[in-house]
Amino acid sequence: MNVILTAVLALAVGAPAGFASIQDRPLAPRHQAWLEDEVADIITFTERDAFLRLETDADRDRLIEEFWRRRDPTPDMPRNEYREEHYRRLEFADKTFGLGAALRGRKSQRGRIYIALGPPLEAQRFRREGFRQMELWTIQGNPAVGRALFFRLLFYQRDGAGDFVLYNPVFDSPKHLALNPLPGKTSSTFPRAWDDYDIGVFLLLEANSLFEVASAVSPEVPGLGGALSRVSAGSLGAEIGQYLLKKIDDSYTMAIREHKPIPEARTSVKLVAGAAATAILDGADGRTFLHFALAPEALTFERFGDRCLANLRLTVCLADASGATVFEHMKTIPLELRPEELKSMSERAFQLQDAVPVIPGAWTLSLRLENTISNEYATAEKTIEVPASREPAMSPLILARKIFAEAPEGAAAGAFQVGRAQVYPSVDNLFPKTEGFFAFLQLRGLTASLKEKGALIFTLTGDGRALWTSRKALRDCPDPLAVVESIPTEKLAASTYTLGAALVDGDDRTILASQADLRLAAGSVPGIWTNIQPLPRMGDPAVDFALGVQLLKTGRAAEALTRLAKAASVEPGSVEALNALGDCHAELGERGKALAAWKKSLAIMPDQPRIQALIK
């Protein structure tokens, strides 16, 4: 998806003309530098206007202090991470962008976008014969920058030298990317605004396998509001700018101008209760993942026009028995509902389901889910054990209010999906007695004898008595990796119960067993609405990277090398994979290979103090 930020530069990070006339007296040099050189990309119109109208340096210093306090994500802590990150971005922009151009790096187009939106997930440089140099940024999706899960920005050297400028399909077209464009054949499949030379260059981009660049030159932006809808790039840019302005509560400036006490910021971080369920599950494709469901007690959406937005930042951390981190992963999940959808969801609890690949061992799983719009966050921690043996084993019981046994064939598998069974696990095992519930488990490593003569026995007990039981022959279970059982509860009292599952052989001897406690409620229980994250597809380098890092962190560098080398070869532009590969080579004493991997990483992203220090 191609999002153009021309309007962002004008609305969100640009300094509007005409403000200089507001000043009653010149600004002190330090205040002039702060306003025009340090915060020009992040200050709101109201804050800028108030700053220029203030009459004393003391008032301006007070506004500067409050400016940073309003943006501090952890106001109760001594550090202001937002301020530190902003000045880091300024320094990086000056060192990296604007080289050979008249503008300072922070004033260049790439620099200003970097400062406003942060580092891209990926930055690809293209040098191809017949084309101007181009750079394509892929940026993580966020409600603050539109509705897409990700978007791309294309920059190119307009004059063949100097800084890169943002490709704007409102004013630019494909022929501007070529040194000597040649015409192509007009077709109705191309935008009407393109001429024959635009079409010729577009076809040449595809012929040179520059498919991502080709997808970034469309004069329209697909994907908003549905797969087939399209909006103009200019209107989307304006919308982004308005939203970035809206994020900051700048009403405090009036209190400073009137010499009144400053009202408290409404952006303090709030901890909400959270609950989680976890399971180690084998997929039908033979891969093992740690699946988890995380349910925050509250999830606040912000109304923006006809949209209600939340932006979730999920952090997953695995630690060993000593507390040392062996793997950490972060992802952003933008959510959007229409007002009527949000109203219909108001009586339901939100639940996020996701999964990560994990190596055998005993680990502590820590989860943090933050809503960056409302500054709410929830945490959960679980102890897990991933078995290494392939001997007969039964997974822990997963209890759920609903299980879809016939997930669509061919669709990408999601968290808590095995084969065609999609499970919606309960994080608190609380169920309404009038509805019943479901149990899910996996049987692994079964012998031929067990498959033929064994059976599964489910038993629901309360007050030490068996209240319900079910027996199922294993040969009647179509998929031992996805065993589903429905448990009726309408005749039971509201109370606490235990569900047990036992695998018995042909002589009724118990081979494996598992159990889970649960509660039945007399009244209704809030329903759930679930966001299910997809599992990585086969061959996804993210899986090899995750497993490789875990192996490396647990002292198994030789095993890690195979995984990390594969991840880096499949995704050669991944800084994380190259850095981990370099660490792995260094651990094995292969200094030359380590240096090669780290230097390749620095060529992609120069601002990496740790890697610079390792090379030195």
XYZ file of C-alpha atoms in Angstrom:
616
model
C 0.000 0.000 0.000
C 1.340 3.419 -0.947
C 0.643 6.298 1.443
C 1.815 9.784 0.538
C 2.794 12.056 3.388
C 3.011 15.384 1.573
C 0.072 16.656 3.600
C 1.675 15.315 6.774
C 4.692 17.495 6.197
C 2.424 20.512 5.748
C -0.095 19.758 8.506
C 1.673 17.693 11.132
C 5.352 18.545 11.042
C 5.621 21.669 8.943
C 5.835 25.182 10.328
C 2.958 27.218 8.889
C 3.849 30.514 7.332
C 2.839 33.776 8.952
C 3.566 32.957 12.576
C 6.583 35.233 12.733
C 4.249 38.241 12.590
C 2.661 37.169 15.893
C 5.831 37.765 17.904
C 5.990 40.903 20.032
C 9.768 40.655 20.328
C 12.515 38.446 18.871
C 13.053 35.040 20.413
C 16.224 34.287 22.333
C 18.608 32.180 20.208
C 18.009 29.060 22.320
C 14.241 29.433 22.018
C 14.486 30.092 18.272
C 16.606 26.946 17.877
C 14.193 24.869 19.960
C 11.152 26.002 17.985
C 12.517 25.960 14.436
C 15.275 23.369 14.636
C 14.435 20.872 17.365
C 10.648 20.436 17.575
C 9.414 21.810 14.248
C 8.406 18.288 13.235
C 6.331 17.443 16.317
C 4.868 20.685 17.693
C 1.162 21.410 17.215
C -0.140 24.662 15.762
C -1.603 25.656 19.141
C 1.688 25.073 20.949
C 3.653 27.022 18.339
C 1.187 29.906 18.425
C 1.269 30.066 22.231
C 5.075 29.900 22.313
C 5.360 32.875 19.971
C 2.760 34.908 21.877
C 4.363 34.450 25.315
C 6.006 37.591 26.651
C 8.790 36.251 28.893
C 11.549 33.694 28.565
C 10.412 32.179 31.870
C 6.992 31.421 30.384
C 8.611 29.901 27.299
C 10.800 27.698 29.510
C 7.652 26.628 31.345
C 5.964 25.712 28.066
C 9.024 23.718 26.928
C 9.012 21.751 30.192
C 5.293 21.016 29.862
C 5.679 20.222 26.141
C 7.944 17.280 26.961
C 5.942 16.229 30.029
C 2.780 15.898 27.917
C 4.583 13.454 25.637
C 6.283 11.375 28.349
C 4.956 7.782 28.117
C 6.039 7.071 31.728
C 5.534 10.341 33.646
C 6.151 8.668 37.017
C 9.681 7.625 36.022
C 12.747 9.911 35.967
C 13.499 9.328 32.270
C 11.449 10.791 29.439
C 11.774 8.135 26.740
C 9.910 10.206 24.182
C 12.311 13.130 24.495
C 15.357 10.844 24.355
C 14.040 9.074 21.260
C 13.220 12.370 19.535
C 16.746 13.744 19.944
C 18.166 10.409 18.847
C 16.096 10.684 15.666
C 17.333 14.241 15.083
C 20.937 13.117 15.385
C 20.376 10.123 13.138
C 18.615 12.246 10.492
C 21.488 14.745 10.429
C 24.067 11.976 10.001
C 22.140 9.964 7.432
C 19.925 12.198 5.287
C 20.546 15.319 3.288
C 24.127 14.402 2.407
C 25.225 16.325 -0.674
C 22.104 18.498 -0.496
C 21.570 22.066 0.623
C 19.241 21.055 3.476
C 20.335 19.724 6.855
C 19.401 16.066 7.325
C 16.596 16.797 9.757
C 15.046 19.218 7.237
C 15.177 16.803 4.307
C 12.018 14.937 3.353
C 13.358 11.574 4.490
C 14.611 13.161 7.695
C 11.313 14.821 8.557
C 9.333 11.647 7.939
C 11.851 9.612 9.959
C 11.532 12.080 12.857
C 7.732 12.073 12.740
C 7.125 8.344 12.195
C 10.305 6.635 13.393
C 12.560 4.148 11.605
C 11.085 2.047 8.793
C 10.798 -1.703 9.143
C 12.843 -1.965 5.965
C 14.640 0.482 3.686
C 15.603 -0.839 0.242
C 17.940 1.081 -2.071
C 17.560 0.443 -5.816
C 20.317 1.229 -8.308
C 19.334 -0.002 -11.765
C 20.612 1.054 -15.174
C 18.258 3.510 -16.843
C 16.605 4.589 -13.567
C 17.281 7.271 -11.029
C 18.359 6.032 -7.624
C 15.326 5.048 -5.560
C 14.691 4.132 -1.926
C 11.588 2.312 -0.701
C 10.579 2.418 2.958
C 8.193 -0.073 4.538
C 6.616 1.276 7.715
C 4.614 -0.609 10.349
C 0.919 0.184 10.270
C -0.560 2.357 12.996
C -3.885 4.193 13.284
C -1.835 7.397 13.557
C -0.739 6.940 9.953
C -3.796 5.462 8.280
C -5.621 2.173 8.275
C -3.229 -0.240 6.612
C -1.241 -2.950 8.371
C 1.788 -1.450 6.653
C 2.501 1.143 4.011
C 5.346 2.063 1.676
C 7.003 5.376 0.859
C 9.059 5.788 -2.315
C 11.882 8.336 -2.540
C 14.013 9.115 -5.589
C 16.805 11.447 -6.683
C 14.829 13.884 -8.772
C 17.887 15.618 -10.264
C 20.150 12.580 -10.355
C 22.157 13.795 -7.354
C 21.665 15.265 -3.893
C 18.964 14.248 -1.466
C 16.064 11.926 -2.190
C 12.587 13.430 -2.489
C 9.268 11.769 -1.748
C 7.487 10.354 -4.799
C 4.019 11.914 -4.790
C 1.652 10.300 -7.322
C -0.468 13.453 -7.310
C 2.377 15.355 -8.996
C 4.840 12.630 -10.047
C 4.405 9.753 -12.447
C 6.546 6.735 -13.419
C 8.452 8.579 -16.169
C 10.069 10.794 -13.506
C 11.903 7.697 -12.214
C 13.652 6.964 -15.520
C 16.653 8.727 -17.047
C 15.452 8.327 -20.652
C 11.859 7.078 -20.610
C 10.544 5.174 -23.596
C 6.860 4.970 -24.529
C 4.710 1.909 -23.988
C 1.354 0.887 -25.369
C -1.672 2.646 -23.883
C -4.124 0.351 -22.136
C -7.318 0.863 -20.137
C -5.777 -1.108 -17.259
C -3.476 1.823 -16.461
C -4.506 5.100 -14.775
C -5.943 7.605 -17.238
C -3.550 10.296 -15.972
C -0.551 8.314 -17.283
C 0.792 8.929 -20.773
C 2.612 6.434 -23.000
C 5.969 7.215 -21.341
C 4.552 6.514 -17.876
C 3.238 3.166 -19.069
C 6.557 2.345 -20.737
C 8.488 3.017 -17.503
C 5.970 1.075 -15.425
C 6.404 -1.963 -17.686
C 10.176 -1.523 -17.500
C 9.994 -1.537 -13.686
C 8.211 -4.876 -13.810
C 10.645 -6.225 -16.424
C 13.514 -5.380 -14.046
C 11.734 -7.214 -11.175
C 11.116 -3.929 -9.344
C 7.626 -5.068 -8.413
C 7.526 -3.269 -5.051
C 8.479 0.013 -6.717
C 5.865 -0.586 -9.394
C 3.203 -1.069 -6.717
C 4.230 2.216 -5.059
C 3.676 4.502 -8.063
C -0.128 4.284 -8.297
C -1.937 7.642 -8.125
C -4.503 6.102 -5.779
C -4.297 4.275 -2.471
C -6.086 0.908 -2.278
C -7.299 -0.753 0.885
C -9.203 1.824 2.909
C -12.558 0.619 4.168
C -12.434 -2.630 2.220
C -10.445 -4.537 -0.341
C -11.925 -2.723 -3.318
C -12.270 0.866 -2.111
C -9.760 3.547 -3.082
C -9.085 7.088 -1.906
C -6.788 9.729 -3.269
C -3.297 9.978 -1.848
C -3.733 13.665 -1.107
C -6.876 13.230 0.990
C -5.291 10.392 2.963
C -2.250 12.546 3.691
C -4.486 15.289 5.054
C -6.321 12.764 7.222
C -3.034 11.496 8.633
C -1.922 15.016 9.432
C -5.142 15.833 11.250
C -4.854 12.696 13.336
C -1.249 13.375 14.332
C -2.318 16.833 15.489
C -5.213 15.378 17.446
C -3.049 12.997 19.460
C -1.625 15.727 21.747
C -3.766 17.570 24.280
C -2.324 21.068 23.877
C -4.953 22.954 25.896
C -2.366 23.458 28.652
C -0.910 26.347 26.645
C -3.826 28.583 27.612
C -3.043 28.097 31.303
C 0.560 29.189 30.691
C -0.533 32.291 28.777
C -2.936 33.223 31.568
C -0.435 32.365 34.370
C -2.737 29.734 35.835
C -1.945 26.255 37.233
C -1.446 23.741 34.438
C -4.115 21.005 34.365
C -2.936 17.437 34.628
C -2.218 15.645 31.358
C -4.812 13.117 30.305
C -2.198 10.779 28.887
C -0.888 9.051 32.023
C -0.207 5.332 31.658
C -2.903 3.116 33.168
C -2.455 -0.530 34.140
C -5.535 -2.683 33.555
C -6.012 -6.257 34.673
C -5.157 -8.963 32.169
C -5.556 -12.744 31.977
C -3.921 -15.243 29.641
C -4.150 -18.837 28.464
C -1.259 -20.713 26.843
C -0.693 -23.998 25.029
C 2.173 -25.762 23.267
C 0.619 -27.168 20.109
C 1.959 -29.183 17.194
C 0.626 -28.126 13.826
C -0.475 -30.401 11.051
C 2.691 -29.268 9.213
C 4.932 -30.649 11.999
C 5.891 -27.278 13.501
C 5.574 -26.539 17.222
C 4.362 -23.144 18.426
C 3.633 -21.568 21.766
C 0.067 -20.278 21.423
C -1.339 -17.696 23.810
C -4.565 -15.752 24.345
C -4.371 -12.455 26.213
C -7.490 -10.628 27.429
C -7.163 -7.116 28.905
C -9.955 -6.084 31.263
C -10.475 -2.867 29.273
C -9.778 -1.743 25.739
C -10.494 1.900 24.918
C -11.142 3.099 21.369
C -10.760 6.716 20.290
C -13.369 8.188 17.967
C -11.936 9.808 14.844
C -14.602 10.859 12.369
C -16.550 7.760 11.406
C -13.850 5.458 12.749
C -13.027 4.143 16.233
C -9.345 3.334 16.625
C -7.072 1.452 18.997
C -3.423 0.655 18.401
C -2.025 -2.372 20.219
C 1.654 -2.976 20.827
C 2.323 -6.573 21.872
C 5.601 -7.558 23.533
C 6.411 -11.255 23.983
C 9.379 -12.251 26.136
C 10.771 -15.700 26.955
C 13.197 -16.064 29.866
C 15.101 -19.031 31.286
C 15.205 -20.199 34.915
C 17.798 -17.545 35.804
C 15.617 -14.765 34.389
C 17.840 -14.171 31.351
C 15.907 -13.244 28.191
C 16.259 -15.811 25.419
C 13.792 -14.241 23.001
C 11.849 -11.002 22.722
C 9.434 -10.006 20.008
C 7.310 -6.899 19.479
C 4.557 -6.233 16.977
C 1.947 -3.546 16.360
C -1.708 -4.449 15.763
C -3.972 -1.589 14.646
C -7.687 -2.086 15.288
C -10.529 -0.204 13.671
C -14.274 -0.406 14.154
C -17.178 1.628 12.912
C -19.198 3.287 15.716
C -22.065 0.825 15.300
C -19.614 -2.094 15.444
C -18.030 -0.742 18.624
C -21.476 -0.367 20.192
C -22.320 -3.988 19.401
C -18.989 -5.093 20.926
C -19.415 -3.060 24.118
C -20.862 -6.024 26.049
C -18.075 -8.379 24.989
C -14.526 -8.813 26.229
C -11.616 -8.403 23.819
C -9.142 -11.252 23.357
C -5.934 -11.346 21.308
C -4.643 -14.709 20.085
C -1.114 -15.138 18.764
C 1.734 -17.668 18.672
C 5.528 -17.782 18.519
C 7.901 -20.624 17.612
C 9.767 -21.989 20.618
C 12.543 -24.519 21.307
C 12.210 -27.298 23.944
C 12.841 -26.285 27.535
C 11.297 -24.678 30.608
C 10.549 -20.969 30.161
C 8.794 -18.018 31.706
C 6.516 -16.282 29.228
C 5.866 -12.575 29.837
C 3.232 -10.737 27.813
C 2.558 -6.998 27.659
C -0.261 -5.526 25.583
C -0.293 -1.733 25.349
C -2.900 0.465 23.687
C -0.724 3.366 22.532
C -3.746 5.593 21.901
C -5.296 5.349 25.390
C -2.013 4.516 27.208
C -3.649 1.495 28.839
C -1.621 -1.673 29.201
C -2.111 -5.184 30.544
C 0.454 -7.823 31.483
C 0.442 -11.557 32.122
C 3.071 -14.138 33.018
C 3.020 -17.902 32.624
C 5.463 -20.755 33.246
C 5.614 -23.147 30.305
C 7.444 -26.328 29.433
C 8.102 -27.409 25.858
C 8.736 -31.169 25.671
C 11.707 -32.423 23.679
C 10.624 -36.052 23.537
C 8.383 -37.419 20.820
C 7.132 -40.222 23.108
C 3.367 -40.529 23.697
C 2.154 -37.283 25.251
C -1.099 -35.486 25.981
C -1.321 -31.716 25.868
C -2.911 -29.813 28.770
C -6.660 -29.414 28.364
C -7.808 -26.211 26.666
C -11.314 -25.170 27.664
C -13.329 -22.953 25.335
C -16.810 -21.506 24.903
C -16.596 -22.141 21.169
C -14.543 -24.229 18.750
C -15.021 -24.155 14.990
C -14.283 -27.661 13.774
C -14.430 -26.709 10.104
C -12.157 -23.716 9.513
C -12.043 -22.743 5.799
C -9.710 -24.917 3.760
C -6.810 -23.107 2.135
C -7.029 -20.130 4.495
C -3.929 -19.106 6.419
C -3.851 -20.841 9.814
C -4.137 -18.651 12.865
C -3.231 -18.918 16.533
C -4.953 -21.841 18.307
C -5.790 -23.455 14.982
C -4.775 -27.057 14.300
C -5.853 -28.507 10.998
C -9.407 -27.227 10.525
C -10.155 -26.820 14.236
C -10.103 -23.176 15.384
C -10.147 -22.867 19.183
C -11.208 -19.786 21.147
C -9.718 -20.581 24.575
C -11.099 -19.181 27.808
C -8.547 -17.238 29.857
C -10.478 -17.685 33.134
C -12.392 -20.973 32.545
C -15.680 -19.315 33.527
C -18.725 -20.530 31.571
C -22.489 -19.971 31.719
C -24.119 -23.227 32.895
C -26.851 -22.882 30.292
C -24.468 -23.111 27.329
C -21.970 -25.840 28.149
C -18.385 -25.664 26.941
C -15.777 -27.457 24.838
C -12.501 -29.204 25.600
C -9.573 -29.451 23.200
C -6.414 -31.547 23.500
C -3.640 -33.076 21.428
C -2.284 -36.628 21.509
C 1.267 -36.980 20.193
C 3.538 -39.941 19.498
C 0.830 -42.614 19.767
C 1.847 -46.224 19.148
C -0.012 -48.340 16.616
C -1.502 -50.389 19.469
C -2.861 -47.285 21.220
C -4.346 -45.964 18.005
C -6.158 -49.263 17.465
C -7.204 -50.262 20.993
C -6.901 -47.099 23.107
C -9.670 -44.790 24.240
C -10.150 -41.298 25.671
C -12.271 -40.902 28.792
C -13.545 -37.444 29.808
C -14.911 -37.018 33.343
C -16.474 -33.957 34.966
C -16.319 -34.030 38.772
C -17.679 -31.815 41.532
C -17.482 -32.253 45.308
C -15.455 -35.400 44.708
C -18.181 -37.074 42.624
C -18.213 -37.929 38.924
C -21.175 -36.019 37.435
C -20.669 -36.710 33.739
C -18.440 -39.015 31.707
C -17.753 -39.773 28.047
C -15.674 -42.507 26.401
C -14.359 -42.263 22.852
C -12.305 -44.919 21.006
C -9.128 -43.468 19.486
C -9.871 -45.101 16.168
C -12.974 -42.882 16.064
C -10.871 -39.721 16.493
C -10.154 -38.498 12.953
C -7.196 -36.339 14.060
C -5.309 -37.073 17.331
C -3.764 -33.598 17.088
C -7.201 -31.980 17.279
C -9.474 -33.826 19.697
C -12.640 -31.875 20.512
C -15.213 -32.829 23.163
C -18.466 -31.035 24.017
C -19.414 -31.009 27.721
C -23.095 -30.398 28.658
C -23.699 -28.388 31.843
C -27.337 -27.217 31.844
C -28.327 -29.701 34.597
C -25.481 -28.716 36.915
C -25.472 -26.114 39.662
C -23.392 -22.970 39.511
C -20.188 -24.052 41.237
C -16.541 -25.111 40.752
C -15.735 -28.297 38.849
C -12.805 -30.283 37.445
C -12.658 -31.795 33.967
C -10.283 -34.698 33.544
C -9.126 -36.486 30.397
C -7.464 -39.903 30.490
C -5.900 -41.964 27.693
C -6.295 -45.671 28.416
C -4.903 -48.681 26.565
C -6.766 -51.835 25.523
C -6.696 -53.114 29.127
C -8.122 -49.840 30.502
C -4.812 -48.873 32.094
C -4.290 -45.124 32.243
C -1.350 -44.108 30.045
C -1.704 -40.310 30.051
C -3.943 -37.859 31.896
C -4.679 -34.159 32.125
C -7.183 -32.018 34.034
C -8.404 -28.423 34.331
C -10.500 -26.580 36.907
C -13.485 -24.475 35.811
C -16.431 -22.490 37.149
C -20.041 -22.474 36.039
C -22.009 -19.238 36.440
C -25.743 -19.140 37.101
C -26.234 -16.040 34.961
C -24.798 -14.828 31.706
C -21.071 -14.411 31.073
C -19.781 -11.659 28.745
C -18.996 -12.953 25.291
C -15.657 -12.367 23.597
C -14.593 -10.821 20.326
C -11.258 -12.055 19.156
C -8.383 -10.829 17.037
C -6.522 -13.896 15.763
C -3.043 -13.310 14.422
C -1.951 -15.589 11.536
C 0.760 -18.190 11.967
C 3.884 -17.723 9.819
C 3.644 -19.666 6.592
C 6.024 -22.526 5.808
C 9.421 -21.129 4.858
C 8.870 -17.800 6.599
C 12.333 -16.581 7.717
C 10.788 -15.201 10.925
C 10.488 -18.774 12.252
C 14.136 -19.616 11.597
C 15.152 -16.272 13.096
C 13.143 -16.817 16.296
C 14.391 -20.374 16.814
C 17.944 -19.375 15.897
C 18.006 -16.572 18.472
C 16.669 -18.894 21.176
C 19.311 -21.512 20.371
C 22.052 -18.874 20.384
C 20.915 -17.397 23.719
C 20.919 -20.851 25.318
C 24.486 -21.662 24.275
C 23.727 -23.798 21.213
C 25.500 -21.636 18.639
C 26.271 -24.458 16.217
C 22.560 -25.341 15.941
C 21.622 -21.663 15.810
C 23.941 -21.017 12.859
C 21.888 -23.123 10.458
C 18.670 -21.340 11.396
C 20.112 -17.816 11.322
C 21.994 -18.348 8.061
C 18.768 -19.524 6.443
C 16.823 -16.532 7.783
C 19.457 -14.082 6.520
C 19.569 -15.718 3.076
C 15.789 -15.668 2.621
C 15.517 -12.082 3.864
C 18.899 -10.445 3.085
C 17.635 -6.981 4.028
C 16.770 -7.966 7.612
C 19.041 -6.088 10.016
C 17.941 -8.277 12.934
C 18.801 -11.497 11.100
C 22.205 -10.204 9.988
C 23.064 -9.004 13.491
C 22.087 -12.320 15.054
C 24.048 -14.192 12.368
C 27.092 -12.073 13.174
C 26.664 -12.777 16.894
C 26.464 -16.480 16.123
C 29.660 -16.462 14.025
C 31.422 -14.510 16.778
C 30.303 -17.042 19.390
C 31.820 -19.781 17.232
C 35.081 -17.831 16.837
C 34.501 -17.070 13.152
C 35.586 -13.428 13.305
C 35.742 -12.769 9.561
C 32.229 -14.077 8.946
C 30.943 -12.146 11.953
C 32.423 -8.899 10.622
C 30.972 -9.525 7.173
C 27.440 -9.985 8.583
C 27.669 -6.931 10.859
C 29.075 -4.686 8.114
C 26.280 -5.745 5.782
C 23.811 -4.820 8.534
C 25.416 -1.392 9.035
C 25.205 -0.723 5.306
C 21.431 -1.082 5.602
C 21.008 0.777 8.904
C 24.054 2.849 9.933
C 22.711 3.994 13.320
C 23.527 0.887 15.408
C 25.880 1.717 18.308
C 26.113 -1.915 19.495
C 27.152 -3.222 16.087
C 29.585 -0.331 15.588
C 31.184 -1.170 18.937
C 31.397 -4.886 18.080
C 33.122 -4.152 14.778
C 35.546 -1.752 16.446
